[in-house]
Amino acid sequence: MTATRTPERTAPPARREARVLRRGLLWALGGAALVMSVAIAVTIGPADLSVADVGSAVSAHLFGGESGTSAIRDGIVWNLRMPRTVLAALCGAGLALCGAVMQSLLRNPLADPFVLGVSSGASTGAVAVVVLGVGGGAVSVSAGAFLGAVCSFGLVLLLSHTLGGTTDRVVLSGVAAMQLFSALTSFVVLTAADAEETRGVLFWLLGSLSGAGWQDVWPALAVLLLTLLVCGGHARTLDAFAFGQDAAASLGVTVARTRLVLLCVTALLTAVLVSVAGAIGFVGLVLPHIARALVGAAHGRLLPVTALTGAVFMVWADTLARTALAPQEVPVGVITSLVGVPAFVLVLYRGRGGRGAS
């Protein structure tokens, strides 16, 4: 594959070194902001904790030795708040990353991780387990959601391939799958006899990280790292896609294969995240636009900054969700939408006279 020419390759060495330095500084600041956000967010809640308590408990569990805090505080940090906060960061990073890839791959500034119908399929799988008892108790809600997401994505691939496999056919196939599985979900929920059961399903559908444990963190982390590696390796290819499929093909990109690989890894990550946290909206739509405003459209910079920005955003969104109306919890998807809609309007307002996200 012929690599696309980038400013870093053509710029003088001094300017190239300055750009690398600025990029490293930006990533270091983003990483520090994420670590501090996680540490501070864990301290927020009914129990009186400090950042020192958090550091002591985490250090004891990761490196051994005695924790410098009480057993109760240690349990609150390590078993309750830390896995939830880390999972929030992973969800934010993953959804934002998938959104950035989808917007570039489909050349659509309104694309998000759910454009392939994955969230609708996951919702159907979840309600089938909870309401209909599919699996006879042997299948968890997360497993049902993941299977539903995979079925939905498989349907999108089948439809788009049958219709010609072009970018617009992929989007239209995703819309069709989304509507189909949304209708199935609504039908199952409406037929549920137990009102409390229905309320629990609706809460999950709006996005919720309550009950998150380390068993949810590890698969999400593994798939996120895989997606970062794959998408990062295709950063120059994604730059080429910004000029259209024909331009990408003229630069030596195998369009169909590359698109299939990127669609599959982003759909897999979205399916895993939705299966453990529900459908959390607006993260994958808004955060890529904010990251582009910070670092530009070159994907070598855009993808990691988008992931870091999404992680920090979700940590604080989940913290607000669990504390704003304590002891009652607000679905985190409600918080992300309440914050995301004004942010997206602002992005549209600032870019009304400029170029699109593609």
Coordinates of C-alpha atoms in Angstrom, one line a residue:
M1 CA 0.0 0.0 0.0
T2 CA 1.3 3.4 -0.9
A3 CA 1.5 5.6 2.1
T4 CA -0.1 9.0 1.9
R5 CA 2.1 12.1 2.3
T6 CA 1.6 13.9 5.6
P7 CA 2.9 17.3 6.8
E8 CA 5.2 15.5 9.2
R9 CA 7.0 13.9 6.3
T10 CA 7.4 17.0 4.2
A11 CA 8.1 19.6 6.9
P12 CA 11.6 20.7 7.8
P13 CA 13.3 18.6 10.6
A14 CA 13.1 21.4 13.2
R15 CA 9.4 22.0 12.5
R16 CA 8.8 18.2 12.6
E17 CA 10.5 17.9 15.9
A18 CA 8.4 20.7 17.3
R19 CA 5.3 19.0 16.2
V20 CA 6.4 15.7 17.8
L21 CA 7.2 17.6 21.0
R22 CA 3.8 19.3 21.1
R23 CA 2.1 16.0 20.4
G24 CA 3.9 14.3 23.2
L25 CA 3.2 17.2 25.6
L26 CA -0.5 17.1 24.7
W27 CA -0.7 13.3 25.3
A28 CA 1.2 13.7 28.6
L29 CA -1.3 16.4 29.7
G30 CA -4.2 14.2 28.6
G31 CA -2.9 11.2 30.4
A32 CA -2.3 13.2 33.6
A33 CA -5.8 14.7 33.4
L34 CA -7.3 11.2 33.1
V35 CA -5.3 9.8 36.0
M36 CA -6.2 12.8 38.2
S37 CA -9.9 12.6 37.1
V38 CA -10.1 8.9 38.1
A39 CA -8.4 9.5 41.4
I40 CA -10.6 12.4 42.4
A41 CA -13.8 10.9 41.0
V42 CA -13.3 7.8 43.2
T43 CA -13.2 10.0 46.3
I44 CA -16.6 11.6 45.5
G45 CA -19.6 9.9 47.2
P46 CA -21.2 9.2 50.6
A47 CA -18.1 7.7 52.1
D48 CA -15.4 10.2 53.2
L49 CA -12.4 9.3 51.1
S50 CA -9.2 11.2 50.1
V51 CA -6.9 10.9 47.1
A52 CA -4.3 9.4 49.5
D53 CA -6.8 6.7 50.5
V54 CA -7.3 5.9 46.8
G55 CA -3.6 5.8 46.1
S56 CA -2.9 3.6 49.1
A57 CA -5.7 1.1 48.3
V58 CA -4.7 0.8 44.6
S59 CA -1.0 0.5 45.4
A60 CA -1.7 -2.3 47.9
H61 CA -3.8 -4.3 45.4
L62 CA -1.5 -3.8 42.4
F63 CA 1.9 -4.1 44.1
G64 CA 1.2 -5.9 47.4
G65 CA 1.8 -4.8 50.9
E66 CA -0.5 -3.3 53.5
S67 CA -3.1 -0.8 52.6
G68 CA -2.8 2.5 54.5
T69 CA -6.5 2.7 55.0
S70 CA -9.2 0.7 56.8
A71 CA -10.6 -2.5 55.3
I72 CA -14.0 -0.8 54.7
R73 CA -12.5 2.1 52.8
D74 CA -10.2 -0.2 50.9
G75 CA -13.3 -2.2 49.8
I76 CA -15.2 0.9 48.8
V77 CA -12.2 2.0 46.7
W78 CA -11.2 -1.2 45.1
N79 CA -14.4 -3.2 44.8
L80 CA -17.0 -0.5 44.3
R81 CA -15.8 2.8 42.9
M82 CA -12.6 2.0 41.1
P83 CA -13.9 -0.6 38.7
R84 CA -16.9 1.6 37.9
T85 CA -14.7 4.6 37.3
V86 CA -12.2 2.7 35.2
L87 CA -15.0 1.2 33.2
A88 CA -16.5 4.7 32.6
A89 CA -13.1 5.8 31.3
L90 CA -12.9 2.8 29.0
C91 CA -16.4 3.4 27.7
G92 CA -15.8 7.0 27.0
A93 CA -12.5 6.3 25.3
G94 CA -13.9 3.5 23.2
L95 CA -17.1 5.2 22.1
A96 CA -15.2 8.4 21.2
L97 CA -12.6 6.5 19.3
C98 CA -15.2 4.5 17.3
G99 CA -17.1 7.7 16.6
A100 CA -13.9 9.3 15.1
V101 CA -13.2 6.3 12.9
M102 CA -16.8 6.0 11.7
Q103 CA -17.1 9.7 10.8
S104 CA -13.9 9.5 8.8
L105 CA -14.6 6.1 7.3
L106 CA -18.2 7.0 6.2
R107 CA -17.3 10.7 5.5
N108 CA -20.3 11.7 7.6
P109 CA -19.9 14.2 10.5
L110 CA -23.1 12.8 12.0
A111 CA -21.9 9.2 12.2
D112 CA -21.4 7.6 15.6
P113 CA -20.7 4.1 16.9
F114 CA -24.4 3.2 16.8
V115 CA -24.9 4.0 13.1
L116 CA -24.4 0.2 12.4
G117 CA -27.3 -0.7 14.6
V118 CA -25.1 -2.3 17.2
S119 CA -26.8 -0.6 20.2
S120 CA -30.3 -1.5 19.0
G121 CA -29.3 -5.1 18.6
A122 CA -27.7 -5.1 22.0
S123 CA -30.9 -3.7 23.5
T124 CA -33.0 -6.4 22.0
G125 CA -30.6 -9.1 23.3
A126 CA -30.7 -7.6 26.8
V127 CA -34.5 -7.3 27.0
A128 CA -34.8 -10.8 25.6
V129 CA -32.8 -12.2 28.5
V130 CA -34.4 -10.0 31.2
V131 CA -38.1 -10.0 30.0
L132 CA -38.4 -13.2 28.0
G133 CA -36.0 -15.3 30.0
V134 CA -34.0 -16.3 26.9
G135 CA -31.2 -18.6 27.9
G136 CA -33.1 -20.0 31.0
G137 CA -30.9 -18.1 33.4
A138 CA -27.6 -19.4 31.9
V139 CA -27.1 -16.2 29.8
S140 CA -26.4 -12.9 31.5
V141 CA -27.7 -9.6 30.4
S142 CA -24.3 -8.6 29.1
A143 CA -24.0 -11.8 27.1
G144 CA -27.4 -11.4 25.7
A145 CA -26.6 -7.8 24.7
F146 CA -23.4 -8.8 23.1
L147 CA -25.1 -11.6 21.0
G148 CA -27.8 -9.1 20.0
A149 CA -25.2 -6.6 18.9
V150 CA -23.3 -9.2 16.8
C151 CA -26.6 -10.3 15.1
S152 CA -27.4 -6.7 14.3
F153 CA -24.0 -6.1 12.8
G154 CA -24.1 -9.3 10.9
L155 CA -27.4 -8.2 9.4
V156 CA -25.9 -4.8 8.4
L157 CA -22.9 -6.5 6.7
L158 CA -25.3 -8.9 4.8
L159 CA -27.6 -6.0 3.7
S160 CA -24.8 -3.7 2.6
H161 CA -23.0 -6.4 0.7
T162 CA -26.2 -7.4 -1.1
L163 CA -26.9 -3.8 -2.0
G164 CA -23.4 -3.1 -3.4
G165 CA -21.2 -2.4 -0.4
T166 CA -20.8 1.3 -0.9
T167 CA -20.5 3.7 2.0
D168 CA -24.1 5.0 1.6
R169 CA -25.4 1.5 1.5
V170 CA -23.6 0.7 4.8
V171 CA -25.3 3.7 6.4
L172 CA -28.7 2.8 5.0
S173 CA -28.3 -0.8 6.1
G174 CA -27.4 0.4 9.6
V175 CA -30.5 2.6 9.7
A176 CA -32.7 -0.4 8.6
A177 CA -31.2 -2.7 11.3
M178 CA -31.5 0.0 13.9
Q179 CA -35.2 0.5 13.2
L180 CA -35.9 -3.2 13.1
F181 CA -34.2 -4.0 16.5
S182 CA -35.6 -0.9 18.1
A183 CA -39.1 -2.1 17.1
L184 CA -38.4 -5.5 18.5
T185 CA -37.1 -4.0 21.8
S186 CA -40.2 -1.8 22.2
F187 CA -42.5 -4.8 21.5
V188 CA -40.8 -7.0 24.1
V189 CA -40.8 -4.2 26.7
L190 CA -44.4 -3.4 26.1
T191 CA -45.4 -7.0 26.6
A192 CA -43.6 -7.3 29.9
A193 CA -46.0 -8.0 32.8
D194 CA -43.7 -6.9 35.6
A195 CA -43.5 -3.1 35.9
E196 CA -40.4 -3.2 38.1
E197 CA -38.7 -5.5 35.5
T198 CA -39.6 -3.0 32.8
R199 CA -38.2 -0.1 34.8
G200 CA -34.9 -2.0 35.2
V201 CA -34.7 -2.7 31.5
L202 CA -35.4 1.0 30.6
F203 CA -32.7 2.1 33.1
W204 CA -30.2 -0.1 31.4
L205 CA -31.2 1.0 27.9
L206 CA -30.4 4.6 28.9
G207 CA -26.9 3.6 29.9
S208 CA -25.8 2.6 33.4
L209 CA -22.6 1.7 35.0
S210 CA -24.1 0.6 38.3
G211 CA -23.0 -2.8 39.5
A212 CA -19.8 -2.6 37.3
G213 CA -17.0 -4.9 38.5
W214 CA -13.5 -5.9 37.5
Q215 CA -15.0 -8.7 35.4
D216 CA -16.5 -6.1 33.1
V217 CA -13.3 -4.0 33.0
W218 CA -10.9 -6.6 31.6
P219 CA -12.7 -7.6 28.3
A220 CA -13.5 -3.9 27.7
L221 CA -9.8 -3.0 28.2
A222 CA -8.6 -5.8 26.0
V223 CA -10.9 -4.9 23.0
L224 CA -10.1 -1.2 23.4
L225 CA -6.4 -1.8 23.2
L226 CA -6.9 -4.1 20.1
T227 CA -9.0 -1.4 18.5
L228 CA -6.5 1.3 19.3
L229 CA -3.7 -0.8 17.7
V230 CA -5.7 -1.6 14.5
C231 CA -7.1 1.9 14.0
G232 CA -3.8 3.5 14.9
G233 CA -2.1 1.3 12.3
H234 CA -4.6 2.6 9.7
A235 CA -4.2 6.3 10.7
R236 CA -2.7 7.3 7.3
T237 CA -5.3 5.2 5.5
L238 CA -8.1 7.1 7.4
D239 CA -6.5 10.4 6.3
A240 CA -6.8 9.1 2.7
F241 CA -10.4 8.2 3.2
A242 CA -11.1 11.9 4.0
F243 CA -10.7 12.6 0.3
G244 CA -13.1 9.9 -0.8
Q245 CA -12.9 6.3 -1.7
D246 CA -11.6 6.9 -5.3
A247 CA -8.8 9.1 -4.0
A248 CA -7.9 6.5 -1.3
A249 CA -7.9 3.8 -4.0
S250 CA -5.6 5.9 -6.2
L251 CA -3.2 6.1 -3.3
G252 CA -3.0 2.4 -3.1
V253 CA -5.6 1.7 -0.3
T254 CA -7.5 -1.5 -0.7
V255 CA -10.8 0.2 0.1
A256 CA -13.2 -2.7 0.6
R257 CA -10.9 -4.7 2.8
T258 CA -9.8 -1.8 4.9
R259 CA -13.3 -0.6 5.4
L260 CA -14.4 -4.1 6.4
V261 CA -11.5 -4.4 9.0
L262 CA -12.3 -1.0 10.5
L263 CA -16.0 -1.6 10.6
C264 CA -15.5 -5.0 12.3
V265 CA -13.2 -3.8 15.0
T266 CA -15.3 -0.7 15.8
A267 CA -18.4 -2.8 15.9
L268 CA -16.8 -5.3 18.2
L269 CA -15.7 -2.6 20.6
T270 CA -19.1 -0.9 20.5
A271 CA -20.8 -4.3 21.1
V272 CA -18.6 -5.0 24.2
L273 CA -19.1 -1.5 25.7
V274 CA -22.9 -1.5 25.1
S275 CA -23.1 -5.0 26.6
V276 CA -21.6 -3.8 29.9
A277 CA -22.9 -0.3 30.1
G278 CA -26.0 0.1 27.9
A279 CA -26.5 2.6 25.1
I280 CA -24.6 5.8 26.1
G281 CA -25.4 8.4 23.5
F282 CA -23.6 11.5 22.2
V283 CA -20.1 10.5 23.4
G284 CA -19.1 9.0 20.0
L285 CA -20.8 11.9 18.1
V286 CA -19.6 15.0 20.0
L287 CA -16.1 14.1 21.4
P288 CA -14.5 13.5 17.9
H289 CA -15.5 17.0 16.8
I290 CA -14.1 18.5 20.0
A291 CA -10.8 16.6 19.5
R292 CA -10.6 17.8 15.9
A293 CA -10.9 21.4 17.1
L294 CA -8.0 20.7 19.5
V295 CA -5.5 18.9 17.3
G296 CA -6.8 18.9 13.7
A297 CA -8.0 16.1 11.4
A298 CA -4.8 14.0 11.0
H299 CA -5.6 10.7 12.6
G300 CA -2.2 10.1 14.0
R301 CA -3.0 12.8 16.5
L302 CA -6.8 12.7 16.4
L303 CA -7.4 9.1 17.6
P304 CA -5.4 9.1 20.8
V305 CA -6.6 12.6 21.8
T306 CA -10.2 11.6 21.1
A307 CA -9.8 8.5 23.3
L308 CA -8.3 10.5 26.1
T309 CA -10.9 13.3 25.8
G310 CA -13.7 10.7 25.8
A311 CA -12.3 8.9 28.9
V312 CA -12.1 12.1 30.9
F313 CA -15.5 13.2 29.9
M314 CA -17.1 9.9 30.8
V315 CA -15.4 9.7 34.2
W316 CA -17.0 13.0 35.2
A317 CA -20.4 12.2 33.5
D318 CA -20.7 9.0 35.5
T319 CA -19.6 10.8 38.7
L320 CA -22.4 13.3 38.2
A321 CA -24.8 10.5 37.3
R322 CA -24.3 8.7 40.7
T323 CA -24.1 11.8 42.9
A324 CA -26.4 14.5 41.4
L325 CA -29.6 13.0 42.9
A326 CA -28.0 10.7 45.5
P327 CA -29.1 8.3 46.8
Q328 CA -31.1 7.9 43.6
E329 CA -28.9 7.3 40.5
V330 CA -29.4 9.0 37.1
P331 CA -28.7 6.9 34.0
V332 CA -25.4 8.1 32.6
G333 CA -26.8 8.3 29.1
V334 CA -29.1 11.0 30.3
I335 CA -26.1 13.0 31.6
T336 CA -24.2 12.6 28.4
S337 CA -27.2 13.7 26.3
L338 CA -27.9 16.7 28.5
V339 CA -24.2 17.8 28.2
G340 CA -23.8 16.5 24.6
V341 CA -26.7 18.3 22.9
P342 CA -25.5 21.8 23.9
A343 CA -21.9 20.9 23.1
F344 CA -22.9 19.6 19.7
V345 CA -25.0 22.7 18.9
L346 CA -21.9 24.8 19.9
V347 CA -19.7 22.7 17.6
L348 CA -22.2 23.2 14.7
Y349 CA -22.4 26.9 15.4
R350 CA -18.7 27.4 15.4
G351 CA -18.3 25.4 12.2
R352 CA -21.3 26.7 10.3
G353 CA -19.1 28.6 7.9
G354 CA -16.2 26.1 7.8
R355 CA -15.5 22.7 6.5
G356 CA -17.3 19.5 7.6
A357 CA -15.8 16.9 9.8
S358 CA -14.7 14.8 7.0

